[in-house]
Each structure stands twice: as structure tokens, then as C-alpha cells.
PDB file of C-alpha atoms in Angstrom:
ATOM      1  CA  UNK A   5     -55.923  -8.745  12.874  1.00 54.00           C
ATOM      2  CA  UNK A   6     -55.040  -7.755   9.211  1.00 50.00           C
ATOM      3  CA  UNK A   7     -55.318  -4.180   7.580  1.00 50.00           C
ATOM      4  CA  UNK A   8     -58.683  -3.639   5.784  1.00 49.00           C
ATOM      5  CA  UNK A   9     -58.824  -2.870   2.616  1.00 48.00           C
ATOM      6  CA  UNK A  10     -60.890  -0.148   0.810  1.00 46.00           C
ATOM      7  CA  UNK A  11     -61.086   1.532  -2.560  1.00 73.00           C
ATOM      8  CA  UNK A  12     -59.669   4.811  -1.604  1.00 91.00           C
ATOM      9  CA  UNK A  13     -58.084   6.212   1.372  1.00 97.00           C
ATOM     10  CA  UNK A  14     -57.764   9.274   3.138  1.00 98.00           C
ATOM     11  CA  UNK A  15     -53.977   9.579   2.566  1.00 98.00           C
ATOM     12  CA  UNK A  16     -52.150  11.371   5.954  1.00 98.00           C
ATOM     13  CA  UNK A  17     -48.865  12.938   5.586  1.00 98.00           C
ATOM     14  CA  UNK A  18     -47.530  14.142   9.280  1.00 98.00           C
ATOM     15  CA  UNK A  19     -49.367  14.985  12.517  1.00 98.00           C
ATOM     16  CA  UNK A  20     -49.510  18.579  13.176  1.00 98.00           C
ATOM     17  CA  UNK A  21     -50.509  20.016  15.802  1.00 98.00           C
ATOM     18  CA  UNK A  22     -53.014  19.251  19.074  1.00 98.00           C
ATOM     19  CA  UNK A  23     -55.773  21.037  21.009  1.00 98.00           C
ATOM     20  CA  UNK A  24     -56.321  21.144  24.596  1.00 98.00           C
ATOM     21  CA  UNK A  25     -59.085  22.878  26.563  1.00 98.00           C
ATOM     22  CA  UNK A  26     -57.461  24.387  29.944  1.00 98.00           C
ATOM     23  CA  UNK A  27     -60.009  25.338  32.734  1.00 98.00           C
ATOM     24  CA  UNK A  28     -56.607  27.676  33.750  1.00 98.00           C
ATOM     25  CA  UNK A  29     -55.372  29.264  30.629  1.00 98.00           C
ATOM     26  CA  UNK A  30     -52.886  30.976  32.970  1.00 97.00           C
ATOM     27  CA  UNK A  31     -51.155  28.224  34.722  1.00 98.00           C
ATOM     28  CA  UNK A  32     -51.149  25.991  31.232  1.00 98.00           C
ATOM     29  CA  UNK A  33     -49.521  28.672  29.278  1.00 98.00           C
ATOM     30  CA  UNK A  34     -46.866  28.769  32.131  1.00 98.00           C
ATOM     31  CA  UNK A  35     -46.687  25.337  32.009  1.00 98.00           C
ATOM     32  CA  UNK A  36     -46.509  24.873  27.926  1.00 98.00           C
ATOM     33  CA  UNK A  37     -43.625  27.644  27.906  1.00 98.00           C
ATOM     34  CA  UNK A  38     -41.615  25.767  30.256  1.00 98.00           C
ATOM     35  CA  UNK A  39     -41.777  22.773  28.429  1.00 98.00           C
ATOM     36  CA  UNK A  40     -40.470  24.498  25.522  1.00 98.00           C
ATOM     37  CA  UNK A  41     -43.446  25.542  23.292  1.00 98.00           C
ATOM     38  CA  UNK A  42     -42.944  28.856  22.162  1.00 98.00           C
ATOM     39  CA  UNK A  43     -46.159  31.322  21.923  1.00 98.00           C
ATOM     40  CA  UNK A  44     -46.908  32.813  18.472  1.00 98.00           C
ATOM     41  CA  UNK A  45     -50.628  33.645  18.175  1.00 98.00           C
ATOM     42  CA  UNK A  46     -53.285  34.641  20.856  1.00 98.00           C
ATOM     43  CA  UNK A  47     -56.986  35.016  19.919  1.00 97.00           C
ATOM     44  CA  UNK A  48     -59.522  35.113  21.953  1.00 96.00           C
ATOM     45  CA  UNK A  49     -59.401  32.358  24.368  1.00 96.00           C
ATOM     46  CA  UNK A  50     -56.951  30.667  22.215  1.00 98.00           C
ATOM     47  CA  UNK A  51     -53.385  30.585  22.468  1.00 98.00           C
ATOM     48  CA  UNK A  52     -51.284  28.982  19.729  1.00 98.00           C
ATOM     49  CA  UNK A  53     -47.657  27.650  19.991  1.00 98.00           C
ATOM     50  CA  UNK A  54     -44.945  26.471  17.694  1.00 98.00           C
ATOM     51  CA  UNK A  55     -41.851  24.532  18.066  1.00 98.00           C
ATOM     52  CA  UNK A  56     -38.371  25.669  16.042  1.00 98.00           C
ATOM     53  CA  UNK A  57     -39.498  23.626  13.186  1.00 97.00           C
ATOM     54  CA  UNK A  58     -41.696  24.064  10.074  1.00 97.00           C
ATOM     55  CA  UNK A  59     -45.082  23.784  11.413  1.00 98.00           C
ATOM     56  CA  UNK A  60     -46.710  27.110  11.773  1.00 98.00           C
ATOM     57  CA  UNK A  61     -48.013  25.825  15.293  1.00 98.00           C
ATOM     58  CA  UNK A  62     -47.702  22.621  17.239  1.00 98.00           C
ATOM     59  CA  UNK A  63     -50.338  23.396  20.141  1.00 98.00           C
ATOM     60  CA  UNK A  64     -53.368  25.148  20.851  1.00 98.00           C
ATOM     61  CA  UNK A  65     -54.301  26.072  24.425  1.00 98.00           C
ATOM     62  CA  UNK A  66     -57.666  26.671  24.865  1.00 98.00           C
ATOM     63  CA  UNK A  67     -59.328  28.508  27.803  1.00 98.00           C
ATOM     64  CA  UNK A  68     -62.752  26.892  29.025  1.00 98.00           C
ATOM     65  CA  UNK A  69     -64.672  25.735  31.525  1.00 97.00           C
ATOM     66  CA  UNK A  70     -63.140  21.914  31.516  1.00 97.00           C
ATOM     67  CA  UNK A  71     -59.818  20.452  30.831  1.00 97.00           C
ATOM     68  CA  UNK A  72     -60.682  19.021  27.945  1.00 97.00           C
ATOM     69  CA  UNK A  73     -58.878  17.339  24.783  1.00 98.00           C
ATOM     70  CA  UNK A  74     -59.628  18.851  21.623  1.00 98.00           C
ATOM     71  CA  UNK A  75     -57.930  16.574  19.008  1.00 98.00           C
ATOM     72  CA  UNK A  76     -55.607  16.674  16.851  1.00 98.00           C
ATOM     73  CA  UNK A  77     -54.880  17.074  13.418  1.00 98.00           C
ATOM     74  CA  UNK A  78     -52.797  15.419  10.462  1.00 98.00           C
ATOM     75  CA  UNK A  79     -52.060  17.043   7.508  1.00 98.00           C
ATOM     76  CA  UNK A  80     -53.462  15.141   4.366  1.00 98.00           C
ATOM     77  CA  UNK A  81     -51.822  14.696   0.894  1.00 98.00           C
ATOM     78  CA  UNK A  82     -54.157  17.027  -1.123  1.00 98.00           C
ATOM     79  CA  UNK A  83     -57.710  18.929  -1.270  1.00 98.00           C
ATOM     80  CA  UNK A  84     -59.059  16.185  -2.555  1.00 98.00           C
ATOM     81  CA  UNK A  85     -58.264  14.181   0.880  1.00 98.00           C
ATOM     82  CA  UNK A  86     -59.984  16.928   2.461  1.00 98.00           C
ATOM     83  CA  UNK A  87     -63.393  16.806   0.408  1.00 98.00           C
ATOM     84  CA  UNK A  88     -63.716  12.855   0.505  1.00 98.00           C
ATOM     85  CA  UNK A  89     -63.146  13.222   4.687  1.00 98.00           C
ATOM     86  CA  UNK A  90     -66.039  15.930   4.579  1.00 98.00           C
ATOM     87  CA  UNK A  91     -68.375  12.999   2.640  1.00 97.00           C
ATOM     88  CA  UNK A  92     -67.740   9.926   3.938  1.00 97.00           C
ATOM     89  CA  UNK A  93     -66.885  10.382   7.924  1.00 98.00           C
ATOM     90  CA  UNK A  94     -68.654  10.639  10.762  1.00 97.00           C
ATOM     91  CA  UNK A  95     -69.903  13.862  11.992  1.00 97.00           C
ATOM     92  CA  UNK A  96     -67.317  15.665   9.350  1.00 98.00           C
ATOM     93  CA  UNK A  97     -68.068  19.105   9.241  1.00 98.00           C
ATOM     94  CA  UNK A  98     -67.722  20.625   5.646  1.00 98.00           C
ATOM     95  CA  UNK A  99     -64.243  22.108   4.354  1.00 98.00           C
ATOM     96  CA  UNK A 100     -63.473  25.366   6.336  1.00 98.00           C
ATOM     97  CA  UNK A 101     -60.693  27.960   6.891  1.00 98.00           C
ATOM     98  CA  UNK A 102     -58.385  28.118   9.873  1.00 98.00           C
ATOM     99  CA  UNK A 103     -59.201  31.614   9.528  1.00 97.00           C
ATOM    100  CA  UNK A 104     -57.388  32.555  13.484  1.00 96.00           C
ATOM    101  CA  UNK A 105     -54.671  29.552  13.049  1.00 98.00           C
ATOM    102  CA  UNK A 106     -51.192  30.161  12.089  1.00 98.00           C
ATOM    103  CA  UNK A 107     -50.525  29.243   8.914  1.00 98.00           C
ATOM    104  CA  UNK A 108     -54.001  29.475   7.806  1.00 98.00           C
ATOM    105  CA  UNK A 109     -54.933  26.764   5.719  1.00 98.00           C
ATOM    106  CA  UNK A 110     -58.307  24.591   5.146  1.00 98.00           C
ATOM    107  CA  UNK A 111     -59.830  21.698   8.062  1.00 98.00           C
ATOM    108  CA  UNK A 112     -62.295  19.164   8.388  1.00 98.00           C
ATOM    109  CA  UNK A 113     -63.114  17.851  11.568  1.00 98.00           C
ATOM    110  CA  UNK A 114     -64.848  14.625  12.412  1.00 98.00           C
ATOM    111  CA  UNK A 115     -65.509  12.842  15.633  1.00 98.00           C
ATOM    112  CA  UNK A 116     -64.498   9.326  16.641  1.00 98.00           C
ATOM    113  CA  UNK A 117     -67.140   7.033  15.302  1.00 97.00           C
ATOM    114  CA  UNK A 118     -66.492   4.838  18.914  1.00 97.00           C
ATOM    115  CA  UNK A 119     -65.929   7.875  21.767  1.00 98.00           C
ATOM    116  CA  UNK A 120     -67.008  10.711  19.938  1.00 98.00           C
ATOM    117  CA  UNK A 121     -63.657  12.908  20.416  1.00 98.00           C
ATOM    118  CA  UNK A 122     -63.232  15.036  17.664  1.00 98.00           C
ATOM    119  CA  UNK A 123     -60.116  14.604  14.902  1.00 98.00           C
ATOM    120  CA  UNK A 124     -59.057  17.132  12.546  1.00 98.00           C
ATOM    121  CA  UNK A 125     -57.557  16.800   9.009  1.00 98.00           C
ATOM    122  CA  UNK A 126     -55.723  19.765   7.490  1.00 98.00           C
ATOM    123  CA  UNK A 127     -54.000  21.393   3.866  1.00 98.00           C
ATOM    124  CA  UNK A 128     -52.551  24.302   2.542  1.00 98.00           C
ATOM    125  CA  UNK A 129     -51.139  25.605   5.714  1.00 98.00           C
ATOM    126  CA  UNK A 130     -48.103  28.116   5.257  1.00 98.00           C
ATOM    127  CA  UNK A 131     -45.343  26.175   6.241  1.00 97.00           C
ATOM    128  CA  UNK A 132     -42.489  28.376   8.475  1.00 96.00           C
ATOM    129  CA  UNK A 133     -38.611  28.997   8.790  1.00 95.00           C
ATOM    130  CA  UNK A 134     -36.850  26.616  11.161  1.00 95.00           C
ATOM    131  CA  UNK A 135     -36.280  29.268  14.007  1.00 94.00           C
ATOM    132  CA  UNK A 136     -33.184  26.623  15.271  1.00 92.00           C
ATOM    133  CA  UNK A 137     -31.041  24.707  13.897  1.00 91.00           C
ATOM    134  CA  UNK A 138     -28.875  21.940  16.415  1.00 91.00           C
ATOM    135  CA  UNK A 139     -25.911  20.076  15.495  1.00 87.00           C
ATOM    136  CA  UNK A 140     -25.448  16.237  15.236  1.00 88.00           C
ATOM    137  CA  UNK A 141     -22.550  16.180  18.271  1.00 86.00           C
ATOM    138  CA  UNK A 142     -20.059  13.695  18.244  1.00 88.00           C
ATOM    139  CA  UNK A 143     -20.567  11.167  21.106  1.00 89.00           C
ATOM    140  CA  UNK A 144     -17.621   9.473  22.459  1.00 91.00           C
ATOM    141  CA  UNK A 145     -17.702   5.072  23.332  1.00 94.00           C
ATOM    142  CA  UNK A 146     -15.606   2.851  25.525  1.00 95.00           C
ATOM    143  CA  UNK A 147     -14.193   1.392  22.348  1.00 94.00           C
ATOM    144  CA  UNK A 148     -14.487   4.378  19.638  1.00 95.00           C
ATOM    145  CA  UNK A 149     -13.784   8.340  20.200  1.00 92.00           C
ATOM    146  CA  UNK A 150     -15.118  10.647  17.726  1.00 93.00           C
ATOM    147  CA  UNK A 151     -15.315  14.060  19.417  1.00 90.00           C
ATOM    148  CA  UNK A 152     -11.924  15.970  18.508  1.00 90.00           C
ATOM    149  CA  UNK A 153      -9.612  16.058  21.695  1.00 89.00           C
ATOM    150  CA  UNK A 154     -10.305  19.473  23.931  1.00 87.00           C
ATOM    151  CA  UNK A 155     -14.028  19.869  22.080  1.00 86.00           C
ATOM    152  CA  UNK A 156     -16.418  20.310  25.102  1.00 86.00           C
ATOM    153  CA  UNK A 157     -20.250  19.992  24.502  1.00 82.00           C
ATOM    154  CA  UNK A 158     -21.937  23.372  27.160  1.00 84.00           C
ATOM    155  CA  UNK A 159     -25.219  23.513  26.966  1.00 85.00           C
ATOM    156  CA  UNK A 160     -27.402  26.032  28.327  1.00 87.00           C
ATOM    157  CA  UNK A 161     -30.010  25.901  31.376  1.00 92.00           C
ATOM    158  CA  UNK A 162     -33.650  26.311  29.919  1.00 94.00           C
ATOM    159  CA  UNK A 163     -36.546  24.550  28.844  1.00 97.00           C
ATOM    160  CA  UNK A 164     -36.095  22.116  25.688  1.00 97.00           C
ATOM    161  CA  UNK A 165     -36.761  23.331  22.020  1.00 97.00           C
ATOM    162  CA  UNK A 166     -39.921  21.487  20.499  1.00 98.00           C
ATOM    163  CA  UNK A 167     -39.380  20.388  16.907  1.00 98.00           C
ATOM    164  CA  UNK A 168     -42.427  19.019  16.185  1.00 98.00           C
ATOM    165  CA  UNK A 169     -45.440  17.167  17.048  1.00 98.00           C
ATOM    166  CA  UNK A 170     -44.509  13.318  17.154  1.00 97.00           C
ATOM    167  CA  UNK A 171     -47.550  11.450  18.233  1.00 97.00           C
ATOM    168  CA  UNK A 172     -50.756  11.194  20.661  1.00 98.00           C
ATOM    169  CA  UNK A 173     -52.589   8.115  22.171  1.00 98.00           C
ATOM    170  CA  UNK A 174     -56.286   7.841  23.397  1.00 98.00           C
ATOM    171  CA  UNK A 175     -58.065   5.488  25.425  1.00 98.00           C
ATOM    172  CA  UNK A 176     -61.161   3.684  23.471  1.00 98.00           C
ATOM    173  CA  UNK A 177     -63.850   2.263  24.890  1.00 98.00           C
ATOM    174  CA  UNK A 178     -64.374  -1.124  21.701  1.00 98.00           C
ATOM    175  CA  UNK A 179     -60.888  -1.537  20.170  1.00 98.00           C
ATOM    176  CA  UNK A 180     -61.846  -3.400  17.369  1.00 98.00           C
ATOM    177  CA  UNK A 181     -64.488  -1.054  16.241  1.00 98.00           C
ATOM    178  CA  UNK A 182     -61.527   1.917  16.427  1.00 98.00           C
ATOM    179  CA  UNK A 183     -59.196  -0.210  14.680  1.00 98.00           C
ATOM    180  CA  UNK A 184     -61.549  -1.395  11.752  1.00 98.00           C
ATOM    181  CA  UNK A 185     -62.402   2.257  11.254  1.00 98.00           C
ATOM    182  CA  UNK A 186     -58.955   4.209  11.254  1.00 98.00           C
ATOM    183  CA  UNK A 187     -57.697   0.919   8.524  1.00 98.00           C
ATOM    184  CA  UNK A 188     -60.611   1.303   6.634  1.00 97.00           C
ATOM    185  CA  UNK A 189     -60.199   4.851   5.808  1.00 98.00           C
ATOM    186  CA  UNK A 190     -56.404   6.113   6.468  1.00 98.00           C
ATOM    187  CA  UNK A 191     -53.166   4.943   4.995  1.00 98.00           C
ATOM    188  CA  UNK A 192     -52.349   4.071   8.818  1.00 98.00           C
ATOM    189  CA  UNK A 193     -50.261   0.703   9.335  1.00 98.00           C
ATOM    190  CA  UNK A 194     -50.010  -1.218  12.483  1.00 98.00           C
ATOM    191  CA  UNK A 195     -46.221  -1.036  13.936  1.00 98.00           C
ATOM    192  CA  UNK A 196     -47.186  -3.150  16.742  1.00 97.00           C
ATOM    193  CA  UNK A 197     -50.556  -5.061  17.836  1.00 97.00           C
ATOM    194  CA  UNK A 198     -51.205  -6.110  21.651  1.00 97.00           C
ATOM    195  CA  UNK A 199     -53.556  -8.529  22.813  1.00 97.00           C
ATOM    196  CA  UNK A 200     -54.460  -9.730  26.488  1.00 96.00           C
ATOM    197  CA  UNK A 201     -53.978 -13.789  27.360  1.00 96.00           C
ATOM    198  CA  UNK A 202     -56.797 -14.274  25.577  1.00 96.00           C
ATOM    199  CA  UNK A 203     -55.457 -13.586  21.885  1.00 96.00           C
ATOM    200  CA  UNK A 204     -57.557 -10.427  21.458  1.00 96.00           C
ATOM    201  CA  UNK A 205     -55.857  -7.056  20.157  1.00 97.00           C
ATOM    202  CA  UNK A 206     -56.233  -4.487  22.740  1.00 97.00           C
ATOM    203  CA  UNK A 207     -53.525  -1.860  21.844  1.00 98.00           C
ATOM    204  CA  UNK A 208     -52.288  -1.142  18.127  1.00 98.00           C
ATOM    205  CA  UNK A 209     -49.262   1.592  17.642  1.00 98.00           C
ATOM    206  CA  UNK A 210     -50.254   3.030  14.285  1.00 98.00           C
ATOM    207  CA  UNK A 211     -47.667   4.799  11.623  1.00 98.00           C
ATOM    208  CA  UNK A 212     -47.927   6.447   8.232  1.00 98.00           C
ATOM    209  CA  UNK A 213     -47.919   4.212   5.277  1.00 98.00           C
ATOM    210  CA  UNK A 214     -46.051   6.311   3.319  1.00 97.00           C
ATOM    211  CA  UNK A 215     -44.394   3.720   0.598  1.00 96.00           C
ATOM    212  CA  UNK A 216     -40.446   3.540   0.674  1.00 95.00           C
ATOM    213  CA  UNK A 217     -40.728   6.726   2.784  1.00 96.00           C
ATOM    214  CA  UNK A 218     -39.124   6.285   6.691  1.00 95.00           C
ATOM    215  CA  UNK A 219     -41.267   7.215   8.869  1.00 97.00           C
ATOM    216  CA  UNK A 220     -41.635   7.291  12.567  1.00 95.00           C
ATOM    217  CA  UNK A 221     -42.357   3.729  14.113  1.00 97.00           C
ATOM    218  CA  UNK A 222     -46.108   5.557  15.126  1.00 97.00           C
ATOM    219  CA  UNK A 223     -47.911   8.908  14.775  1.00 98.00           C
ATOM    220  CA  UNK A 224     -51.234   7.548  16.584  1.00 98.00           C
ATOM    221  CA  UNK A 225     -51.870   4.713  18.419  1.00 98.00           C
ATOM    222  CA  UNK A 226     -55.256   3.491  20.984  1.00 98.00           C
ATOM    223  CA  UNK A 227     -55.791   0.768  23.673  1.00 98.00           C
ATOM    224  CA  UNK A 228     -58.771  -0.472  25.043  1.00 98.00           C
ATOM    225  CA  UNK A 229     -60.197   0.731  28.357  1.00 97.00           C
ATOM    226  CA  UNK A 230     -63.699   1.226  30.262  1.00 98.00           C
ATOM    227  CA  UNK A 231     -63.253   5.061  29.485  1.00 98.00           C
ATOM    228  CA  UNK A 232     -62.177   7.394  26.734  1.00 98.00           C
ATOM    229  CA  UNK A 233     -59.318   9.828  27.822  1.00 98.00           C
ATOM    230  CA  UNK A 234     -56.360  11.030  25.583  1.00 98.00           C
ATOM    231  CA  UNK A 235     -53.217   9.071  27.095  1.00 97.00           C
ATOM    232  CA  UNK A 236     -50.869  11.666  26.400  1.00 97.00           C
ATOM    233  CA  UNK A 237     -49.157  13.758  23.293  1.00 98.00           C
ATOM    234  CA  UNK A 238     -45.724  13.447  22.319  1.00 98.00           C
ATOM    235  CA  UNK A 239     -43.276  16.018  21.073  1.00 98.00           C
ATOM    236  CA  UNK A 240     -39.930  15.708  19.621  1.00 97.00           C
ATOM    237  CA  UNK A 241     -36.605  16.988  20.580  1.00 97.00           C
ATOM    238  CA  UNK A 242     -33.348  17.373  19.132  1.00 96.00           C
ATOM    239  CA  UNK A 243     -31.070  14.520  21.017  1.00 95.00           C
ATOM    240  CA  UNK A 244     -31.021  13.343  24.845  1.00 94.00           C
ATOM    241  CA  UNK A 245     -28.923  16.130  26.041  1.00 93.00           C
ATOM    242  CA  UNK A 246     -31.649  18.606  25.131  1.00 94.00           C
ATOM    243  CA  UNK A 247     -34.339  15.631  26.625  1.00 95.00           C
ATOM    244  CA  UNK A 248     -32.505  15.715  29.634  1.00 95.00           C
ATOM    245  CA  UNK A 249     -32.047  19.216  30.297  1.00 95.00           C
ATOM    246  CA  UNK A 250     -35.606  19.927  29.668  1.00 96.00           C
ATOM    247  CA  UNK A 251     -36.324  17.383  32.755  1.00 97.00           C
ATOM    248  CA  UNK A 252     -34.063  19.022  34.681  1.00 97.00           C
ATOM    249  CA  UNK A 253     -35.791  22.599  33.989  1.00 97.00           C
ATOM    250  CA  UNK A 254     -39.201  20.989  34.387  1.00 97.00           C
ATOM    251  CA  UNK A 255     -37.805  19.465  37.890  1.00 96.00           C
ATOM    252  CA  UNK A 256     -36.200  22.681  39.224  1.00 96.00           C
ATOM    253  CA  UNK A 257     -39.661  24.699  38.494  1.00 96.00           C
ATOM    254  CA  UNK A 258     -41.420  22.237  40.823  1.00 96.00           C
ATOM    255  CA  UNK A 259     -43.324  20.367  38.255  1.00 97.00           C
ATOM    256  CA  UNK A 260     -44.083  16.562  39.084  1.00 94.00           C
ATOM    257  CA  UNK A 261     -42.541  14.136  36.554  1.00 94.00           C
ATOM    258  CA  UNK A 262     -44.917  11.446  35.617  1.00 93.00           C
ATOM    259  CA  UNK A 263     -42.385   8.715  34.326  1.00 93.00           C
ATOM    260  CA  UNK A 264     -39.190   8.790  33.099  1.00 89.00           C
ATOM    261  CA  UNK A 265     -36.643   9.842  31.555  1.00 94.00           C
ATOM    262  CA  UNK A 266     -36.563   6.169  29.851  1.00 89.00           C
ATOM    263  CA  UNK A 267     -36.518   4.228  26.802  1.00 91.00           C
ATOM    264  CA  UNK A 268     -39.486   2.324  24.932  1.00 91.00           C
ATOM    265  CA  UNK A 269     -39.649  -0.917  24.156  1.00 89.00           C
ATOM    266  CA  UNK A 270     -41.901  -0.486  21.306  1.00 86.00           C
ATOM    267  CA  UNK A 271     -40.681   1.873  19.287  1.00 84.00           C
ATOM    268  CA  UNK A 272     -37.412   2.534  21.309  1.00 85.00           C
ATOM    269  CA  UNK A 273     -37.881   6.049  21.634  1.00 91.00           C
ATOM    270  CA  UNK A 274     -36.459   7.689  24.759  1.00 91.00           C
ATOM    271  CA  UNK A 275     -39.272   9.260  26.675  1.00 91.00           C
ATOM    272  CA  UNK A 276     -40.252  11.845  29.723  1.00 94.00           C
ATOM    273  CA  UNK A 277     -43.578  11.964  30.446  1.00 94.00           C
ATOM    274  CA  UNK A 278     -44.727  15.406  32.643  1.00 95.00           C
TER     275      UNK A 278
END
């Protein structure tokens, strides 16, 4: 199944940031903290959390009535990305300020022409300071030693530092439909395409086309089943040392690890899924 074509695309830059409805606002923000989020905003019901990088915030808790998914948001290229998204997709609201968010900033949202779930598209949001910075250490090999003789690596117990928001999957109910629609009108690419014995694409991992930019291997990707769910969202780290004692944290505060800590095949990211 080939990329569609269309006159003019909603360019994406980067995901941002995700929102989640909690029916426990309590026991989430417990949760979030010791995964390594890091509050910086509450409002209302809403509870907003960065990681150590530039994004003004990575995660919005939500209290309700539901655990719900509330979607998540890529930042676009300009205003003008913004104002085509409010004409052309489905459900879009009009432009608006993230008058609570971090960062401020300007939003559409749409919904999922498919499953309905709603998607947001931001600009103009303040960018922050890195609050961390982390060294690239020296790893030593059977056949090759680069870390300096007597230089230890200590590392301190505690959950692990978000950087930034890496990616997040959903569950569609008519792939082909999702697929035709998020090529149509986003400057997505497909890393990888599945299909089942019978030849028919059922998964796609999606990434930025972003020209000669690198960029990760995906930001979104979907797979076919008889209901809609988000799958998961994914959040960056530093290196496996700081993936590694996060798991460990998560472990010792009687959380239940869901897979991992492994490696992807598609992709090859290392992953831990709580």
C-alpha cells in the first residue's frame, strides 16, 4: 500500500505531549511521578507534567469519571498548519488557546474520522530549559575498552528522568480507512507495513517525513482490531542504565510490569512496558 498523495499537507514536526482521563487522579499522579514525570501545573481537575527536556509538558492527567484516553498532540510547522487542520478535518474545532497548558500556545483538535478519538495539533508553545543534562558514558566491550581505568559509573536509586514524548499506538477498528486518511493529510511515512497471511496491511509504524532530517523510526503507528483502545504511549530516556533503574524503582514500589525490559524488532528500540 503506497503513500497518497495530496496537494498540501498538514506538515507535523514532533509529538508533544498526551492526555489521559484517570477515574483516580490520586493513585495516577502517584503512579506518573514514579515513572519519572515531573508535576508542573495543576488546574482544576488537570494535572500537567514535564520531562527534563524542552517541552513545556509531556502529560496531562485528567480526573473524571472513566479512564479514558484523551489524545495526543503534535506540534505542526506553522499557523498556517493550524488553520488548514481547522478547515479541512473532521470534527476540527476552530483555532484556540491552551489558555491553562504550560507553555501556552494555540490547538486544534479533531477526532479520528474511523473511531472517533480525538487528536490534537499544536504551535507557538513556549518552549523550556532542559532541567537535566546526562552524559554519553563510555561503555566498555570484550574486544574494545573505552572507559578510563578506575572511572566507575554510580547511579542513583529513583524513578527515571523523562526526556520527551516518543510515540503512542491505537487500536482501529478499518485499517485501511485510518491509513488512507493520516497519508492523505500528514507528512507521515510508513517505517514498516504488516499484513496477515492474506497480503492485507493490518499494522503500519508511522514517522515524520521530515526531508534529510533523522528522525525517530515512528512517532505514531495503528493496527487493526474489533475495538478502538490506545495501545500504549512511549517516553524516552536517556540510555539503558537510566531504563533499567527506572524498572527496578517501578518493581520495588509494587507496580506490575507488563513486558519487558526488551528490545524491538521493528524499530530496535529497547522497551519496558508498565
Amino acid at each position: 500500500m503506497a503513500p497518497a498523495l495530496t496537494e498540501r499537507k498538514i506538515r507535523l514536526v514532533r509529538p508533544a505531549h498526551v492526555y489521559y482521563k484517570h477515574k483516580n487522579i490520586e493513585k495516577a499522579d502517584t503512579f506518573l511521578k514514579d515513572f519519572g514525570f515531573i508535576e508542573t501545573k495543576r488546574v482544576g481537575g488537570d494535572i500537567y507534567y514535564r520531562g527534563y527536556g524542552s517541552e513545556p509538558f509531556v502529560y496531562c492527567a485528567q480526573a473524571a469519571d472513566e479512564d479514558v484516553f484523551g489524545g495526543a498532540a503534535f506540534v505542526v510547522q506553522a499557523i498556517e498548519d493550524l488553520e488548514l487542520a481547522a478547515e479541512v478535518l473532521p470534527g476540527a474545532t476552530r483555532v484556540y488557546d491552551l489558555v491553562d497548558a504550560p507553555g501556552g500556545g494555540r490547538c486544534v483538535t479533531f477526532k479520528d474520522p474511523v473511531d472517533g478519538f480525538p487528536f490534537h495539533l499544536v504551535f507557538g508553545q513556549r518552549l523550556e530549559e532542559p532541567s537535566m543534562e546526562f552524559q554519553a558514558l563510555p561503555f566498555n566491550f570484550p574486544g574494545e575498552k573505552n572507559r578510563p581505568v578506575n572511572k566507575t559509573q554510580r547511579f542513583k536509586k529513583g524513578p527515571a528522568p523523562i526526556h520527551k514524548l516518543g510515540h503512542f499506538g491505537m487500536c482501529v477498528t478499518n485499517f485501511a480507512a485510518a491509513y488512507s486518511f493520516y497519508m492523505k493529510h500528514f507528512n507521515f511515512y510508513p517505517s514498516e507495513l504488516v499484513h496477515d497471511d492474506a497480503g492485507t496491511d493490518i499494522t503500519t509504524f508511522l514517522r515524520l517525513d521530515l526531508g534529510k532530517e533523522q528522525v525517530d523510526h515512528h512517532c505514531f503507528f495503528f493496527f487493526e482490531g474489533p475495538v478502538c483502545h490506545v495501545h500504549h504511549s512511549s517516553f524516552e530516556v536517556h540510555d539503558f542504565d537510566i531504563q533499567v533503574l527506572g524498572h527496578d524503582w517501578l518493581r520495588e514500589k509494587g507496580y506490575r510490569n507488563c513486558w519487558g525490559v526488551g528490545r524491538h524488532v521493528m524499530g530496535s528500540q529497547i522497551f519496558d512496558y508498565w
